[in-house]
Amino acid sequence: MMASFPTAEKAADLLALVRGRRPRVHCLMNTVVQKFTADGITAIGGIPSMTSSEEEIESFVTKTDALTINLGTLDEARRKVIRIAVTIANRQGKPWIVDPVHCDYSPSRLEFAHELSRLHPSIVRGNAAEMAVIGDVGGALRIQTGAVDSLSDVDRKVRIVNGHALMAKVTGTGCLSGGIIAAFMAVEPDAMLAAASALTVTGVSAEIAARHASGPGSFEVAFLDALFNLKSEDILSHARIEHDED
């Protein structure tokens, strides 16, 4: 069967599913952006949890629907918890996404990112510099973020053109998008459709938020409001999804 390509209609349908099902997303997240990420996941209808406690991680991952891992603030204790979480998620067949933040800065961080990429994540997502050093991600969906987000798997190449430059001026918008992708993976097993739809939702919301913002501070608040208030017609009117089809 030919793989489906993402559409604005699919993005609108999946957003409605997220809001209806309220999936649980566990976040092993950069500590700098935990609140913003939790607020954003909540705004689109998900239920976030954030603990990185070794004694609690098994219980939390068991109860979650999807897992997002971000290497932004990394130490040995967090590495251990991430390994436990990934083992449980894989054992229980739960989707997970890894964002190898700053793996181009540190050899040890890159080594850990490579370790995770070999453990069968659903998605590996990073900026151009990070993905250049990550290289092959096996069977995972590969997402390279930037002014245009590029997604590729074995069968499909997709570009999400939506977004706004103010996203780069607020710490954590990328981390938040990883959490939103996880929420969409909880309701859509096709990682490409889930991720492209989630990035479309975040990109359109950012464009709407920018209309009401005078700078990064007001944009952050407006962005959360836009995620919460986003309507299907906003997605259908403003989505810019491009793809290559053989």
mmCIF file of C-alpha atoms in Angstrom:
data_model
loop_
_atom_site.group_PDB
_atom_site.id
_atom_site.type_symbol
_atom_site.label_atom_id
_atom_site.label_comp_id
_atom_site.label_asym_id
_atom_site.label_seq_id
_atom_site.Cartn_x
_atom_site.Cartn_y
_atom_site.Cartn_z
ATOM 1 C CA MET A 1 0.000 0.000 0.000
ATOM 2 C CA MET A 2 1.315 3.437 -0.914
ATOM 3 C CA ALA A 3 2.154 5.577 2.099
ATOM 4 C CA SER A 4 -0.095 8.588 2.670
ATOM 5 C CA PHE A 5 1.189 12.137 2.478
ATOM 6 C CA PRO A 6 0.206 14.679 5.142
ATOM 7 C CA THR A 7 -2.459 17.246 4.345
ATOM 8 C CA ALA A 8 -4.067 20.218 6.055
ATOM 9 C CA GLU A 9 -7.215 18.146 6.492
ATOM 10 C CA LYS A 10 -5.245 15.417 8.257
ATOM 11 C CA ALA A 11 -3.637 17.976 10.561
ATOM 12 C CA ALA A 12 -7.053 19.362 11.507
ATOM 13 C CA ASP A 13 -8.433 15.863 12.118
ATOM 14 C CA LEU A 14 -5.495 14.860 14.321
ATOM 15 C CA LEU A 15 -5.720 18.045 16.375
ATOM 16 C CA ALA A 16 -9.369 17.195 17.036
ATOM 17 C CA LEU A 17 -8.345 13.667 18.053
ATOM 18 C CA VAL A 18 -5.725 14.987 20.470
ATOM 19 C CA ARG A 19 -8.263 17.311 22.028
ATOM 20 C CA GLY A 20 -10.808 14.512 22.283
ATOM 21 C CA ARG A 21 -8.538 11.754 23.625
ATOM 22 C CA ARG A 22 -6.244 13.902 25.787
ATOM 23 C CA PRO A 23 -3.143 11.696 25.443
ATOM 24 C CA ARG A 24 -0.552 11.541 28.201
ATOM 25 C CA VAL A 25 2.915 12.690 27.141
ATOM 26 C CA HIS A 26 5.904 12.063 29.364
ATOM 27 C CA CYS A 27 8.706 14.571 28.874
ATOM 28 C CA LEU A 28 12.345 13.958 29.769
ATOM 29 C CA MET A 29 12.944 17.545 28.977
ATOM 30 C CA ASN A 30 15.480 20.331 29.080
ATOM 31 C CA THR A 31 14.967 21.753 32.584
ATOM 32 C CA VAL A 32 15.076 25.329 31.239
ATOM 33 C CA VAL A 33 11.826 24.866 29.307
ATOM 34 C CA GLN A 34 9.781 22.405 31.328
ATOM 35 C CA LYS A 35 6.972 24.797 32.240
ATOM 36 C CA PHE A 36 6.631 26.198 28.703
ATOM 37 C CA THR A 37 6.552 22.683 27.273
ATOM 38 C CA ALA A 38 3.986 21.512 29.812
ATOM 39 C CA ASP A 39 1.828 24.582 29.156
ATOM 40 C CA GLY A 40 1.945 24.027 25.393
ATOM 41 C CA ILE A 41 1.063 20.333 25.573
ATOM 42 C CA THR A 42 -1.825 21.228 27.859
ATOM 43 C CA ALA A 43 -2.960 24.000 25.506
ATOM 44 C CA ILE A 44 -3.391 21.598 22.585
ATOM 45 C CA GLY A 45 -5.262 19.083 24.748
ATOM 46 C CA GLY A 46 -2.589 16.695 26.012
ATOM 47 C CA ILE A 47 -1.649 15.796 29.574
ATOM 48 C CA PRO A 48 2.071 16.303 30.301
ATOM 49 C CA SER A 49 4.224 14.744 32.993
ATOM 50 C CA MET A 50 7.813 15.788 33.595
ATOM 51 C CA THR A 51 9.487 13.719 36.312
ATOM 52 C CA SER A 52 13.035 12.480 35.784
ATOM 53 C CA SER A 53 13.143 10.592 39.075
ATOM 54 C CA GLU A 54 14.741 7.152 38.701
ATOM 55 C CA GLU A 55 12.382 5.578 41.229
ATOM 56 C CA GLU A 56 9.301 6.970 39.439
ATOM 57 C CA ILE A 57 10.178 6.761 35.754
ATOM 58 C CA GLU A 58 8.879 3.219 35.177
ATOM 59 C CA SER A 59 5.464 4.079 36.626
ATOM 60 C CA PHE A 60 5.169 7.280 34.627
ATOM 61 C CA VAL A 61 6.240 5.802 31.273
ATOM 62 C CA THR A 62 3.908 2.846 31.820
ATOM 63 C CA LYS A 63 0.996 5.263 32.197
ATOM 64 C CA THR A 64 1.962 7.536 29.303
ATOM 65 C CA ASP A 65 0.879 7.294 25.660
ATOM 66 C CA ALA A 66 4.057 8.749 24.125
ATOM 67 C CA LEU A 67 7.493 9.871 25.247
ATOM 68 C CA THR A 68 9.596 12.872 24.259
ATOM 69 C CA ILE A 69 13.309 13.002 25.102
ATOM 70 C CA ASN A 70 15.367 16.168 24.927
ATOM 71 C CA LEU A 71 19.103 16.264 25.637
ATOM 72 C CA GLY A 72 19.266 19.973 26.440
ATOM 73 C CA THR A 73 20.376 19.631 30.082
ATOM 74 C CA LEU A 74 22.196 16.342 30.337
ATOM 75 C CA ASP A 75 24.073 14.622 33.144
ATOM 76 C CA GLU A 76 24.798 11.025 34.129
ATOM 77 C CA ALA A 77 21.672 10.673 36.270
ATOM 78 C CA ARG A 78 19.488 11.892 33.408
ATOM 79 C CA ARG A 79 21.214 9.527 30.958
ATOM 80 C CA LYS A 80 20.368 6.623 33.252
ATOM 81 C CA VAL A 81 16.713 7.648 33.492
ATOM 82 C CA ILE A 82 16.466 8.127 29.725
ATOM 83 C CA ARG A 83 17.811 4.604 29.153
ATOM 84 C CA ILE A 84 15.217 3.194 31.575
ATOM 85 C CA ALA A 85 12.406 5.171 29.929
ATOM 86 C CA VAL A 86 13.383 4.049 26.422
ATOM 87 C CA THR A 87 13.572 0.407 27.501
ATOM 88 C CA ILE A 88 10.068 0.586 28.960
ATOM 89 C CA ALA A 89 8.622 2.477 25.989
ATOM 90 C CA ASN A 90 10.063 -0.061 23.546
ATOM 91 C CA ARG A 91 8.904 -3.018 25.634
ATOM 92 C CA GLN A 92 5.366 -1.606 25.720
ATOM 93 C CA GLY A 93 5.314 -0.486 22.080
ATOM 94 C CA LYS A 94 4.954 3.211 22.860
ATOM 95 C CA PRO A 95 6.190 5.832 20.375
ATOM 96 C CA TRP A 96 9.026 8.147 21.338
ATOM 97 C CA ILE A 97 10.899 11.063 19.836
ATOM 98 C CA VAL A 98 14.424 12.205 20.624
ATOM 99 C CA ASP A 99 15.763 15.729 20.161
ATOM 100 C CA PRO A 100 19.608 15.531 20.312
ATOM 101 C CA VAL A 101 20.065 19.132 21.443
ATOM 102 C CA HIS A 102 23.646 20.438 21.045
ATOM 103 C CA CYS A 103 25.006 17.023 20.090
ATOM 104 C CA ASP A 104 27.269 18.952 17.719
ATOM 105 C CA TYR A 105 28.881 20.674 20.746
ATOM 106 C CA SER A 106 30.023 17.715 22.818
ATOM 107 C CA PRO A 107 31.542 14.328 21.847
ATOM 108 C CA SER A 108 29.945 12.574 24.829
ATOM 109 C CA ARG A 109 26.544 14.039 24.008
ATOM 110 C CA LEU A 110 26.910 12.944 20.383
ATOM 111 C CA GLU A 111 27.855 9.436 21.496
ATOM 112 C CA PHE A 112 24.697 9.278 23.647
ATOM 113 C CA ALA A 113 22.564 10.635 20.794
ATOM 114 C CA HIS A 114 23.935 7.897 18.528
ATOM 115 C CA GLU A 115 23.161 5.328 21.224
ATOM 116 C CA LEU A 116 19.550 6.507 21.378
ATOM 117 C CA SER A 117 19.175 6.587 17.603
ATOM 118 C CA ARG A 118 20.079 2.880 17.545
ATOM 119 C CA LEU A 119 17.317 2.045 20.054
ATOM 120 C CA HIS A 120 14.505 2.420 17.497
ATOM 121 C CA PRO A 121 12.959 5.836 18.205
ATOM 122 C CA SER A 122 9.940 6.748 16.125
ATOM 123 C CA ILE A 123 11.490 10.134 15.299
ATOM 124 C CA VAL A 124 14.864 11.868 15.540
ATOM 125 C CA ARG A 125 14.507 15.633 15.333
ATOM 126 C CA GLY A 126 17.190 18.338 15.317
ATOM 127 C CA ASN A 127 18.504 21.441 13.593
ATOM 128 C CA ALA A 128 20.795 21.304 10.571
ATOM 129 C CA ALA A 129 24.044 21.186 12.581
ATOM 130 C CA GLU A 130 22.748 18.491 14.919
ATOM 131 C CA MET A 131 21.357 16.296 12.147
ATOM 132 C CA ALA A 132 24.546 16.633 10.118
ATOM 133 C CA VAL A 133 26.558 14.943 12.869
ATOM 134 C CA ILE A 134 23.809 12.468 13.772
ATOM 135 C CA GLY A 135 23.861 11.030 10.254
ATOM 136 C CA ASP A 136 21.845 7.848 9.699
ATOM 137 C CA VAL A 137 18.834 7.333 11.978
ATOM 138 C CA GLY A 138 17.923 3.851 10.827
ATOM 139 C CA GLY A 139 14.207 3.383 10.306
ATOM 140 C CA ALA A 140 13.180 6.465 12.274
ATOM 141 C CA LEU A 141 11.518 9.484 10.754
ATOM 142 C CA ARG A 142 14.184 12.160 10.318
ATOM 143 C CA ILE A 143 13.215 15.788 10.954
ATOM 144 C CA GLN A 144 15.564 18.676 10.251
ATOM 145 C CA THR A 145 14.199 21.889 11.678
ATOM 146 C CA GLY A 146 14.753 25.413 10.404
ATOM 147 C CA ALA A 147 12.889 28.170 8.598
ATOM 148 C CA VAL A 148 11.380 25.230 6.710
ATOM 149 C CA ASP A 149 11.081 21.909 8.538
ATOM 150 C CA SER A 150 12.144 18.951 6.385
ATOM 151 C CA LEU A 151 10.808 15.476 7.187
ATOM 152 C CA SER A 152 11.883 12.255 5.512
ATOM 153 C CA ASP A 153 11.372 8.530 5.865
ATOM 154 C CA VAL A 154 11.946 5.625 3.515
ATOM 155 C CA ASP A 155 9.061 6.574 1.229
ATOM 156 C CA ARG A 156 8.332 10.267 1.701
ATOM 157 C CA LYS A 157 9.921 13.713 1.812
ATOM 158 C CA VAL A 158 7.800 16.519 3.229
ATOM 159 C CA ARG A 159 8.392 20.194 4.019
ATOM 160 C CA ILE A 160 6.398 22.278 6.492
ATOM 161 C CA VAL A 161 6.733 25.916 5.492
ATOM 162 C CA ASN A 162 4.576 27.374 8.289
ATOM 163 C CA GLY A 163 6.167 29.195 11.210
ATOM 164 C CA HIS A 164 7.496 32.611 12.189
ATOM 165 C CA ALA A 165 10.918 34.095 12.934
ATOM 166 C CA LEU A 166 9.854 34.980 16.500
ATOM 167 C CA MET A 167 9.864 31.263 17.326
ATOM 168 C CA ALA A 168 13.666 31.423 17.297
ATOM 169 C CA LYS A 169 13.605 34.287 19.829
ATOM 170 C CA VAL A 170 11.781 32.316 22.542
ATOM 171 C CA THR A 171 13.716 29.576 24.309
ATOM 172 C CA GLY A 172 11.842 26.290 24.122
ATOM 173 C CA THR A 173 9.596 26.572 21.078
ATOM 174 C CA GLY A 174 11.489 23.688 19.493
ATOM 175 C CA CYS A 175 11.340 21.657 22.691
ATOM 176 C CA LEU A 176 7.616 22.315 22.876
ATOM 177 C CA SER A 177 7.095 21.199 19.286
ATOM 178 C CA GLY A 178 8.717 17.880 20.217
ATOM 179 C CA GLY A 179 6.125 17.466 22.958
ATOM 180 C CA ILE A 180 3.307 18.308 20.579
ATOM 181 C CA ILE A 181 4.662 15.800 18.058
ATOM 182 C CA ALA A 182 4.588 13.166 20.814
ATOM 183 C CA ALA A 183 0.949 14.001 21.566
ATOM 184 C CA PHE A 184 0.088 13.561 17.888
ATOM 185 C CA MET A 185 2.005 10.243 17.740
ATOM 186 C CA ALA A 186 -0.224 9.033 20.574
ATOM 187 C CA VAL A 187 -3.275 9.251 18.272
ATOM 188 C CA GLU A 188 -1.646 8.525 14.866
ATOM 189 C CA PRO A 189 0.682 5.528 14.372
ATOM 190 C CA ASP A 190 2.184 6.877 11.124
ATOM 191 C CA ALA A 191 5.067 9.016 12.435
ATOM 192 C CA MET A 192 5.189 11.108 9.248
ATOM 193 C CA LEU A 193 1.510 12.021 9.402
ATOM 194 C CA ALA A 194 1.709 12.707 13.136
ATOM 195 C CA ALA A 195 4.838 14.862 12.981
ATOM 196 C CA ALA A 196 3.897 16.826 9.869
ATOM 197 C CA SER A 197 0.469 17.548 11.349
ATOM 198 C CA ALA A 198 1.955 18.636 14.687
ATOM 199 C CA LEU A 199 4.484 20.927 13.009
ATOM 200 C CA THR A 200 1.729 22.403 10.860
ATOM 201 C CA VAL A 201 -0.317 23.124 13.975
ATOM 202 C CA THR A 202 2.632 24.776 15.731
ATOM 203 C CA GLY A 203 3.640 26.707 12.610
ATOM 204 C CA VAL A 204 0.155 28.071 11.929
ATOM 205 C CA SER A 205 -0.261 28.938 15.615
ATOM 206 C CA ALA A 206 3.041 30.843 15.524
ATOM 207 C CA GLU A 207 1.890 32.862 12.526
ATOM 208 C CA ILE A 208 -1.349 33.743 14.280
ATOM 209 C CA ALA A 209 0.497 34.624 17.490
ATOM 210 C CA ALA A 210 2.922 36.915 15.673
ATOM 211 C CA ARG A 211 0.043 39.151 14.588
ATOM 212 C CA HIS A 212 -0.584 40.010 18.243
ATOM 213 C CA ALA A 213 3.014 40.176 19.489
ATOM 214 C CA SER A 214 5.384 43.114 19.794
ATOM 215 C CA GLY A 215 8.398 40.974 20.714
ATOM 216 C CA PRO A 216 9.474 37.644 22.223
ATOM 217 C CA GLY A 217 7.736 38.132 25.585
ATOM 218 C CA SER A 218 4.301 38.857 24.184
ATOM 219 C CA PHE A 219 4.834 36.231 21.474
ATOM 220 C CA GLU A 220 5.307 33.463 24.048
ATOM 221 C CA VAL A 221 1.953 34.238 25.650
ATOM 222 C CA ALA A 222 0.216 34.725 22.301
ATOM 223 C CA PHE A 223 1.650 31.434 21.027
ATOM 224 C CA LEU A 224 0.126 29.445 23.901
ATOM 225 C CA ASP A 225 -3.197 31.224 23.343
ATOM 226 C CA ALA A 226 -3.050 30.471 19.619
ATOM 227 C CA LEU A 227 -2.417 26.761 20.259
ATOM 228 C CA PHE A 228 -5.386 26.678 22.624
ATOM 229 C CA ASN A 229 -7.742 28.572 20.300
ATOM 230 C CA LEU A 230 -6.634 27.092 16.955
ATOM 231 C CA LYS A 231 -9.562 26.090 14.757
ATOM 232 C CA SER A 232 -9.778 23.632 11.894
ATOM 233 C CA GLU A 233 -10.469 26.480 9.489
ATOM 234 C CA ASP A 234 -7.234 28.191 10.551
ATOM 235 C CA ILE A 235 -5.296 25.071 9.591
ATOM 236 C CA LEU A 236 -7.176 24.585 6.320
ATOM 237 C CA SER A 237 -6.663 28.233 5.354
ATOM 238 C CA HIS A 238 -3.016 28.640 6.324
ATOM 239 C CA ALA A 239 -1.268 25.240 6.177
ATOM 240 C CA ARG A 240 1.693 25.130 3.794
ATOM 241 C CA ILE A 241 2.688 21.508 3.363
ATOM 242 C CA GLU A 242 4.913 20.537 0.449
ATOM 243 C CA HIS A 243 6.012 17.064 -0.586
ATOM 244 C CA ASP A 244 7.904 15.158 -3.228
ATOM 245 C CA GLU A 245 5.935 12.354 -4.801
ATOM 246 C CA ASP A 246 7.496 9.775 -7.130
#
